[in-house]
XYZ file of C-alpha atoms in Angstrom:
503
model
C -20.132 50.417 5.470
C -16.970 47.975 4.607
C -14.806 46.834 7.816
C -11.686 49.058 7.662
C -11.248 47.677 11.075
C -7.259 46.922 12.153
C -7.345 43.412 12.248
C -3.286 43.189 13.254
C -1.206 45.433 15.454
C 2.715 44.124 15.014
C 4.871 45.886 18.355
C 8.939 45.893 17.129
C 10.376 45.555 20.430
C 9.364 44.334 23.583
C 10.991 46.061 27.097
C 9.349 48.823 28.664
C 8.146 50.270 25.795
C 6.906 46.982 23.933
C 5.501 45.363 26.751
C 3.766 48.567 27.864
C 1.906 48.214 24.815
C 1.160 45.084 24.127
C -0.375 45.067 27.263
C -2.673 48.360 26.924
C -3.386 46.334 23.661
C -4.649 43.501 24.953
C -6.675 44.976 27.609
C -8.400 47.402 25.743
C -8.273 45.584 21.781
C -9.319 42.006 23.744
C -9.834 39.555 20.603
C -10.646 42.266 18.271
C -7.521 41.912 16.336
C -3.979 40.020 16.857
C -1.625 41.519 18.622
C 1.997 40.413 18.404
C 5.355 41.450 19.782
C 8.683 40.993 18.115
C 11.517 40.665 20.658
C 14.858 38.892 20.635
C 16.651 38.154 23.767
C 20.015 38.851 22.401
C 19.292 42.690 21.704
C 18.605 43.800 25.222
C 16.598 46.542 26.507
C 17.483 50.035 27.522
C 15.997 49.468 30.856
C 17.917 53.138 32.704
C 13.927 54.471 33.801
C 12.927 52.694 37.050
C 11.203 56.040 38.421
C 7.875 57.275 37.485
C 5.608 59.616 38.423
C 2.083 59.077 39.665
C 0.345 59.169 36.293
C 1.769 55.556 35.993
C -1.197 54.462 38.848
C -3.819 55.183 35.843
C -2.062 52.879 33.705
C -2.068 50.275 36.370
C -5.483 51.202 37.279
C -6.770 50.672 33.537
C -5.040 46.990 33.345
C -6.501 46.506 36.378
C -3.345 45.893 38.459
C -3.245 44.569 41.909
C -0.586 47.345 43.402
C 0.616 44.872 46.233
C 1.228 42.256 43.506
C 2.390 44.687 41.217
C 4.896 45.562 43.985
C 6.216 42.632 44.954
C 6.934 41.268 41.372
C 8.591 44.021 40.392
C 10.640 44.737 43.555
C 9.568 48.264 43.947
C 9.310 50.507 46.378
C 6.882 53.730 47.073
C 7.954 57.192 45.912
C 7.060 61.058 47.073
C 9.339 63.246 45.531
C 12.657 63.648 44.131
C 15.446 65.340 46.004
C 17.713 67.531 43.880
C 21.391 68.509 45.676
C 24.017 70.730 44.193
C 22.003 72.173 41.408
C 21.268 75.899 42.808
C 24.565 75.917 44.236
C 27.216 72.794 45.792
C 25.758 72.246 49.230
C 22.392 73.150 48.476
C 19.398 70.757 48.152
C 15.368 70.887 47.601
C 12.434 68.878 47.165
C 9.800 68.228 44.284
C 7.073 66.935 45.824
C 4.529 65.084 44.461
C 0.697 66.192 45.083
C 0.041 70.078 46.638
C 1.533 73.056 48.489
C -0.930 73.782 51.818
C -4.463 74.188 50.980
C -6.066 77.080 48.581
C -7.830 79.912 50.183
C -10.267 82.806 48.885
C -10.037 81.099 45.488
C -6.179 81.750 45.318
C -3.812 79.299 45.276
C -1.583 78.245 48.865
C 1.810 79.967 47.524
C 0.651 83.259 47.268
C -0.026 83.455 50.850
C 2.908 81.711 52.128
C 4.715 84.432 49.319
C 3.335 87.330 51.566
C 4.636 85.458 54.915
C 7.778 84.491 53.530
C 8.672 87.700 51.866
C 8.487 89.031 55.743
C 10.721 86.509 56.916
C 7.490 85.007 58.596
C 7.251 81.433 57.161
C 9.273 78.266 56.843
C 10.543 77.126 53.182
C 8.044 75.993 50.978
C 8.578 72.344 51.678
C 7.640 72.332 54.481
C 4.029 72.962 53.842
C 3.922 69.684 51.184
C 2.691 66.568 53.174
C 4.642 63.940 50.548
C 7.983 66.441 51.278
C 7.399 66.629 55.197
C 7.099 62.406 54.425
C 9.793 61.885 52.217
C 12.344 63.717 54.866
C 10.918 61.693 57.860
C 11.436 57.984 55.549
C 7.832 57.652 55.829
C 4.606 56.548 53.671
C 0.905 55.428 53.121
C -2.058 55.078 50.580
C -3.980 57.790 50.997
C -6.701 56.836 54.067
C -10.637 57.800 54.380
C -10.370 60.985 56.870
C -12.213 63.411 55.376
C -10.090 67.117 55.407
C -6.576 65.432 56.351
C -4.155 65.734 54.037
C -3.963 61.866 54.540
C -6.539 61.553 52.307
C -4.866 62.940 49.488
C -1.394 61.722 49.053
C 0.173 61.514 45.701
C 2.788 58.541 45.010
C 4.705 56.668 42.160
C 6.625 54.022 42.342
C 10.532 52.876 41.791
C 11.163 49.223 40.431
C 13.591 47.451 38.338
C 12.481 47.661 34.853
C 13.919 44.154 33.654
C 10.903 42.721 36.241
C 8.315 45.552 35.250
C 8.585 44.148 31.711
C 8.601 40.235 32.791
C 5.604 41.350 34.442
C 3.748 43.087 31.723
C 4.243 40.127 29.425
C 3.015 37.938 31.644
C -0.189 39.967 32.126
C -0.710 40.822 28.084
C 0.104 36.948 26.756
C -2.682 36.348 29.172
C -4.451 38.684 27.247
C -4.175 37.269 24.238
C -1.016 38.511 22.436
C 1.476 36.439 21.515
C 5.410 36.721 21.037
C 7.531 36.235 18.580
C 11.246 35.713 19.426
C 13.872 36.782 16.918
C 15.674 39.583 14.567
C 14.545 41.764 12.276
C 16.236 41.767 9.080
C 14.444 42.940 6.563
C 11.473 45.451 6.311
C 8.800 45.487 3.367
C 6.840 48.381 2.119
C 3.764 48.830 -0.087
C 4.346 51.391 -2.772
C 2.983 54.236 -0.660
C 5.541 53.594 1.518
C 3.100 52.157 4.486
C 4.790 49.272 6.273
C 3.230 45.921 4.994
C 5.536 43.616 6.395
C 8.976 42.250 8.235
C 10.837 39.584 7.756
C 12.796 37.879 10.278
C 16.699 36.158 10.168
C 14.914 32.723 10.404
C 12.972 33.482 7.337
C 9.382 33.956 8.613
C 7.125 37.131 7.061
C 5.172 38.656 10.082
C 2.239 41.498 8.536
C 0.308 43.775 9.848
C -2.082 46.448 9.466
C -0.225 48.982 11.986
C 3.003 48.551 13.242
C 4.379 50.065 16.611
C 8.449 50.999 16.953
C 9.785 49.958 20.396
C 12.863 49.329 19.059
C 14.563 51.755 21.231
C 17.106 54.646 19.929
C 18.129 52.871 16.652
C 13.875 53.389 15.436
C 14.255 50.736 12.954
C 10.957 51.314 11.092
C 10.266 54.974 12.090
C 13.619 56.260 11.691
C 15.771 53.486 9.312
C 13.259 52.341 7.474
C 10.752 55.462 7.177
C 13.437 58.214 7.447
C 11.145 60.380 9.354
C 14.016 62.781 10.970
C 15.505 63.589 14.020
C 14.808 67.050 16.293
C 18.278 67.240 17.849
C 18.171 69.438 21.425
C 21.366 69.050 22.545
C 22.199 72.831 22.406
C 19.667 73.059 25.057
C 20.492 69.527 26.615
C 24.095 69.104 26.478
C 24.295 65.766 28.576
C 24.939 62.477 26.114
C 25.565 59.318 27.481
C 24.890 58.120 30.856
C 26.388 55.278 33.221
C 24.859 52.944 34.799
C 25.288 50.335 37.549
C 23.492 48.810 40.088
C 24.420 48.680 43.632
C 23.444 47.140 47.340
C 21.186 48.348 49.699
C 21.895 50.433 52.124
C 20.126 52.050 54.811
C 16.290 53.004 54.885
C 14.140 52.649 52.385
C 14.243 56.613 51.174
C 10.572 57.513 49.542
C 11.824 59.432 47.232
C 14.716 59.750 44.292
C 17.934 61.421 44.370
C 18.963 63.415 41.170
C 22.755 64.998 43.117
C 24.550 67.643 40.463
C 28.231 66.899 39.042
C 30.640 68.905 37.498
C 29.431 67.937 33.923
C 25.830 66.475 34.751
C 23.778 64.664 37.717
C 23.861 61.211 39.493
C 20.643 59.254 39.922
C 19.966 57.050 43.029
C 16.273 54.826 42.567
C 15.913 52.836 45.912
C 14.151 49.315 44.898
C 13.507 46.535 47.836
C 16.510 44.381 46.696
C 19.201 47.072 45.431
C 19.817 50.242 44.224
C 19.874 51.715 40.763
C 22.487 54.195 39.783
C 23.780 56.434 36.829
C 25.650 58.960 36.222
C 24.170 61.139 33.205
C 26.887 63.516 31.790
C 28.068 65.712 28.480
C 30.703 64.110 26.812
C 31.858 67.122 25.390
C 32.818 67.910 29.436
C 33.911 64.869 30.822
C 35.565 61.622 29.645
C 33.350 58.150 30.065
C 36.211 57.193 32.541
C 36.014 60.576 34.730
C 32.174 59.970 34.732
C 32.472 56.346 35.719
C 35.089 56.989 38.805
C 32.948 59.666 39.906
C 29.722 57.409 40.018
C 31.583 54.563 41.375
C 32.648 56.565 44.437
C 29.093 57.665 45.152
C 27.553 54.652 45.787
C 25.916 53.364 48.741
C 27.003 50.098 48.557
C 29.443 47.555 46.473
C 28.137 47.177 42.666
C 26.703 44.645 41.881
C 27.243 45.067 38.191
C 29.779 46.177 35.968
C 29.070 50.176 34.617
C 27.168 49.599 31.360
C 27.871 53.127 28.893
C 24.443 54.414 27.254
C 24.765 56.904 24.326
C 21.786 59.365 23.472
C 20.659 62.315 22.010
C 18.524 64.727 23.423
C 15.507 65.099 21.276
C 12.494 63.968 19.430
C 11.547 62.516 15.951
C 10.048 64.996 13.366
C 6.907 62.870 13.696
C 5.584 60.508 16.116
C 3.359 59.040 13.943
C 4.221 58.478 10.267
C 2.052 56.627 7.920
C 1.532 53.256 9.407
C 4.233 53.230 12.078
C 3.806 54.899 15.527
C 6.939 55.049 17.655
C 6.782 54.845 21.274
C 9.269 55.201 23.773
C 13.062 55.683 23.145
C 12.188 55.081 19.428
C 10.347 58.196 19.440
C 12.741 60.279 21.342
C 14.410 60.898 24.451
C 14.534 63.508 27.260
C 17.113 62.638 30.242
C 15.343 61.172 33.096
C 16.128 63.860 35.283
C 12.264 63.919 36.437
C 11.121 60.560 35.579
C 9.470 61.092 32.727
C 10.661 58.580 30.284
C 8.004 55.798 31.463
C 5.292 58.573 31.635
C 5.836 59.411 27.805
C 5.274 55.747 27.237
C 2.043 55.931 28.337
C 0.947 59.083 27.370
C 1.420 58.082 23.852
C -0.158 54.541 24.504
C -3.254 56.351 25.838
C -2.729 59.163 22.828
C -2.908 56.453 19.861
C -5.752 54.751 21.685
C -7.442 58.159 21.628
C -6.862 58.729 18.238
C -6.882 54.865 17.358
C -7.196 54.326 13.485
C -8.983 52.379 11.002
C -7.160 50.947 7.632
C -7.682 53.981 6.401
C -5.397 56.230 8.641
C -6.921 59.288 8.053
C -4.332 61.893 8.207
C -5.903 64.640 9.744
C -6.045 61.977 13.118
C -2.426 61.052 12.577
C -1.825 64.896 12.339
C -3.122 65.480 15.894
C -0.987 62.727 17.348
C 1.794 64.526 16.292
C 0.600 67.980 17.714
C -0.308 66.756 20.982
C 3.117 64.900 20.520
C 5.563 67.894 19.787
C 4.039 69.592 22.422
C 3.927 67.569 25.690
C 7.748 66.556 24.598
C 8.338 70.709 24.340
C 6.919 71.239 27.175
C 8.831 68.399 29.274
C 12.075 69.981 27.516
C 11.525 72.957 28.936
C 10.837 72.169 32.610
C 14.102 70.246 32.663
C 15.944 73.278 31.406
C 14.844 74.852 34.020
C 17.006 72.600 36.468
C 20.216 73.411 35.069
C 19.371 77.662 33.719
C 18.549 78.609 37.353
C 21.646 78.023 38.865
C 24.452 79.881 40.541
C 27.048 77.149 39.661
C 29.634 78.092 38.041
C 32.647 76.337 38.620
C 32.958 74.033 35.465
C 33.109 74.724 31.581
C 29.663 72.848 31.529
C 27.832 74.516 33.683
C 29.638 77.947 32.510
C 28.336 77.134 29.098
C 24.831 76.099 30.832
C 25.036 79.682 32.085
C 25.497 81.049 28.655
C 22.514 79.252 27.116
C 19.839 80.785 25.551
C 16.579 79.388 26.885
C 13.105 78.509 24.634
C 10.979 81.309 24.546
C 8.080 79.716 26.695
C 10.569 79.105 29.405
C 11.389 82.360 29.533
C 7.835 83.820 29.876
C 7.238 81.281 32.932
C 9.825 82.313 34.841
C 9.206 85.883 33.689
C 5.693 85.759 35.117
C 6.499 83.951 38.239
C 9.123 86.458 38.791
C 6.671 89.077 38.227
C 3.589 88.532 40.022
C 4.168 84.703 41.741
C 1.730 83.434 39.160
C 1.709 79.982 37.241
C -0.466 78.777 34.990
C -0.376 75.057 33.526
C -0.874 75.911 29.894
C -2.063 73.605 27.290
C -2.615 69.868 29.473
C 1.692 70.442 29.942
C 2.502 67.346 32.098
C 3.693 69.301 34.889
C 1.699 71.763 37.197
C 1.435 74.391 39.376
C 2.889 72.960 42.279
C 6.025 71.155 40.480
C 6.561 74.535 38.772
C 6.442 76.206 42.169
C 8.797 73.745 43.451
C 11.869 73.833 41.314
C 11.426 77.571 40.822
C 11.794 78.454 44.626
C 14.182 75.384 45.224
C 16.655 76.649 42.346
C 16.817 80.177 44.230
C 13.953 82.128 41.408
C 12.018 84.098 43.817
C 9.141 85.923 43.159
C 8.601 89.858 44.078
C 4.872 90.021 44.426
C 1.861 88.128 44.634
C -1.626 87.771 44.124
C -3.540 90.975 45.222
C -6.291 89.108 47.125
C -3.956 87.771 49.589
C -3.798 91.761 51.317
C -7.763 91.441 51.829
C -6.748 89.010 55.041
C -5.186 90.368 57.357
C -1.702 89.721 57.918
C -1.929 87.902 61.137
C -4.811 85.960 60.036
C -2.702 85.092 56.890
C -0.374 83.525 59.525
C -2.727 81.824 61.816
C -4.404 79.752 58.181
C -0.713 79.043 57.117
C 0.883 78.304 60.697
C -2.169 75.931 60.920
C -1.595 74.045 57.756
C 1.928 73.820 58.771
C 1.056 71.834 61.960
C -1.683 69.723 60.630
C 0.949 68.452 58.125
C 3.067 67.550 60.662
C 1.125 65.839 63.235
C -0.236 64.045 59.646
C 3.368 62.572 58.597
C 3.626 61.028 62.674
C 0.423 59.287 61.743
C 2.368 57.486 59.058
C 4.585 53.963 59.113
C 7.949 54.410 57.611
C 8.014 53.157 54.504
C 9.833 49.896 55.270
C 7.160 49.032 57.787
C 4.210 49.863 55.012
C 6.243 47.575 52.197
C 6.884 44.419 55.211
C 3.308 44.999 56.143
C 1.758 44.858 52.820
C 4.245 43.997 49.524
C 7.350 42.491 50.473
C 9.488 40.979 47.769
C 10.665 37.857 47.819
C 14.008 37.748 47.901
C 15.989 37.874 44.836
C 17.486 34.468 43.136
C 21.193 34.859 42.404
């Protein structure tokens, strides 16, 4: 058999995205190939996603990450949850927590018997039965500890950090892998005759080839999109909200364990806690509000004096037509973009890392592999669509043209099913390895005022007091759990405190 091996992976871009990459790469390729990452300080990254969800611990876990020094470097802090205010209704505010809702009993899920209890008037809102929630309120966190049946032992975090550091960091940890840098502009792209990438050139003359290429090169996509014209999925019908301001800020306060996503007139405010600041934007529709408007309103929401000036980001909601065409794979902002309004933008960087290693070619790039990249593609990007949807469709909010219009939307189909079910019966099923599950379903449902009008029939073969004896019970373990917990400041002094800062 001939060696159709890739002997050169080429990353356009460094950042998040690029240095993501190249560091998956080196880890996992070691010296099986060269790996080599195109950058040039004078284009700089995106760099808005500094929350994540706890699927990022897997990445860290496969480099083999030290989490304190992971921590420190990258000034983070610990997260639970995000808080979302104003979205049901101005005044109003919920929790997504991360990990589980109470504890499954008689092979049926918590919710359905807290549904019986609280359809009686008989139990507290859901939240209150989530250990990270119960946490996040109280300012308070912890790895999860070796006490078998606590809740303690199970608790689900992410982090936030500043994502200028993150990607210092990751280059740091792939060049000692093995992959080298290249600083400079792209200026010039060569193709083979079947269109496949074969090289790029550079504005100081040098020819860089490779066997695949990777497109971190954020919205513009210069090889997927400019050079490859793969096409553009535009879902800004659904996703009105366009550009996005954003400015860092002081600290202030605790150290909250969770994010804040806080509902404008014509789109939502982020607020990302990190050890040495916080990071801020204000993500809006144009078509709503002017870039000044969005600016004054973000400026008078801070916590603390900027310590930036407001930095305008333009985007389109959507994805590329493919993910993967010929020998290009974009990841990242190259391959599309979905507001951050659940922290998924870093997530979808991995998943795709951990998709092409999956499916990772040979010279040949067989088509029928590159085919189910793009499947599994479309449909976790779909699927994240649709979930955010959901935050701004199940809303009484009415007093703006945006979210009059957001009232007037028509919704994907599979969105409407969900919360047709739910509605129904109280039931949710994770379909198709969708990113998000039961319990985050569960939680923006009931926190964005959908309510459910029946529920599993096995719940009514325990007794209704006994029903509220098991949940009453969970309620107060949780409780007495979070006391057992240091704040979070404590946890970070104690165990990954940054240094501070150099100005």
């Amino acid at each position: 058999m001939s060696d159709n091996r890739i002997r050169s992976v080429v990353i356009v871009g460094g950042g998040t995205a690029g240095w993501m990459t190249a560091a998956a790469c080196g880890k996992i390729l070691k010296s099986s190939c060269k790996i080599r990452v195109i950058e040039s300080e004078a284009l700089p990254p995106i760099g808005v996603g500094e929350a994540t969800i706890p699927q990022i611990n897997l990445f860290n876990k496969v480099l083999g990450l030290n989490e304190n020094d992971f921590v420190k470097h990258t000034q983070a802090t610990f997260k639970l949850g995000i808080e979302f205010e104003n979205w049901t209704r101005i005044g109003q505010r919920y929790l997504h927590p991360f990990g589980s809702f109470g504890r499954d009993m008689e092979g049926v899920e918590f919710h359905h018997f807290w549904l019986r209890l609280y359809q009686h008037g008989m139990a507290k809102e859901i939240e209150d039965y989530s250990l990270a929630a119960v946490a996040a309120r109280a300012g308070r966190f912890t790895r999860p500890l070796d006490i078998p049946n606590s809740p303690l032992a199970d608790i689900h975090y992410a982090f936030h950090f500043d994502a200028g550091l993150y990607a210092k960091y990751l280059r740091s940890f792939a060049e000692a892998h093995g992959v080298a840098r290249t600083e400079g502009k792209i200026n010039g792209v060569q193709q083979h005759s079947n269109g496949f990438i074969d090289s790029v050139t550079l504005e100081s003359g040098e020819t860089i080839g490779g066997d695949l290429f990777i497109d971190c090169t954020g919205f513009k996509g210069l090889l997927i999109e400019q050079t490859l014209k793969t096409g553009y999925d535009d879902w800004s019908h659904w996703l009105p909200c366009d550009t996005a301001i954003a400015v860092p800020c002081e600290s202030a306060g605790e150290l909250t364990p969770y994010t804040r996503s806080i509902a404008h007139t014509a789109g939502w405010q982020w607020r990302i806690p990190l050890q040495h600041r916080i990071g801020n934007g204000h993500v809006f529709s144009s078509r709503f509000m002017s870039a000044d408007e969005a600016t004054a309103i973000l400026l008078n929401n801070l916590d603390g004096e900027p310590l930036a000036d407001p930095r305008e980001i333009k985007f389109t909601g959507g994805k590329r037509k493919k993910f993967w065409n010929k020998n290009v794979v974009a990841i990242g902002l190259a391959s599309g973009f979905v507001e951050p309004l659940e922290s998924t933008a870093i997530h979808l960087i991995q998943s795709a890392i951990a998709r092409l290693f999956s499916l990772f070619p040979t010279r040949d790039f067989r088509q029928h592999e590159i085919d189910r990249f793009n499947r599994l593609s479309d449909l976790e990007m779909e699927r994240v669509r649709d979930f955010i949807i959901l935050h701004y469709i199940a809303t009484e909010r009415d007093d703006s043209p945006f979210w009059r219009y957001i009232q007037e939307m028509q919704i994907p189909d599979y969105l409407a099913k969900k919360i047709e079910m739910y509605q129904n019966s109280g039931r949710i099923y994770r379909e198709d390895e969708e990113l998000f599950n039961e319990t985050s379903w569960l939680a923006v449902f009931h926190g964005q005022g959908i309510r459910a009008k029946d529920y599993h029939p096995v719940v009514d073969t325990v007794s209704f007091e006994e029903v509220q004896r098991r949940v009453d019970g969970i309620e107060a373990v949780i409780q007495r759990s979070c006391q057992e917990m240091p704040t979070q400041r404590d946890f970070i002094d104690k165990y990954c405190k940054a240094d501070k800062p150099q100005m």
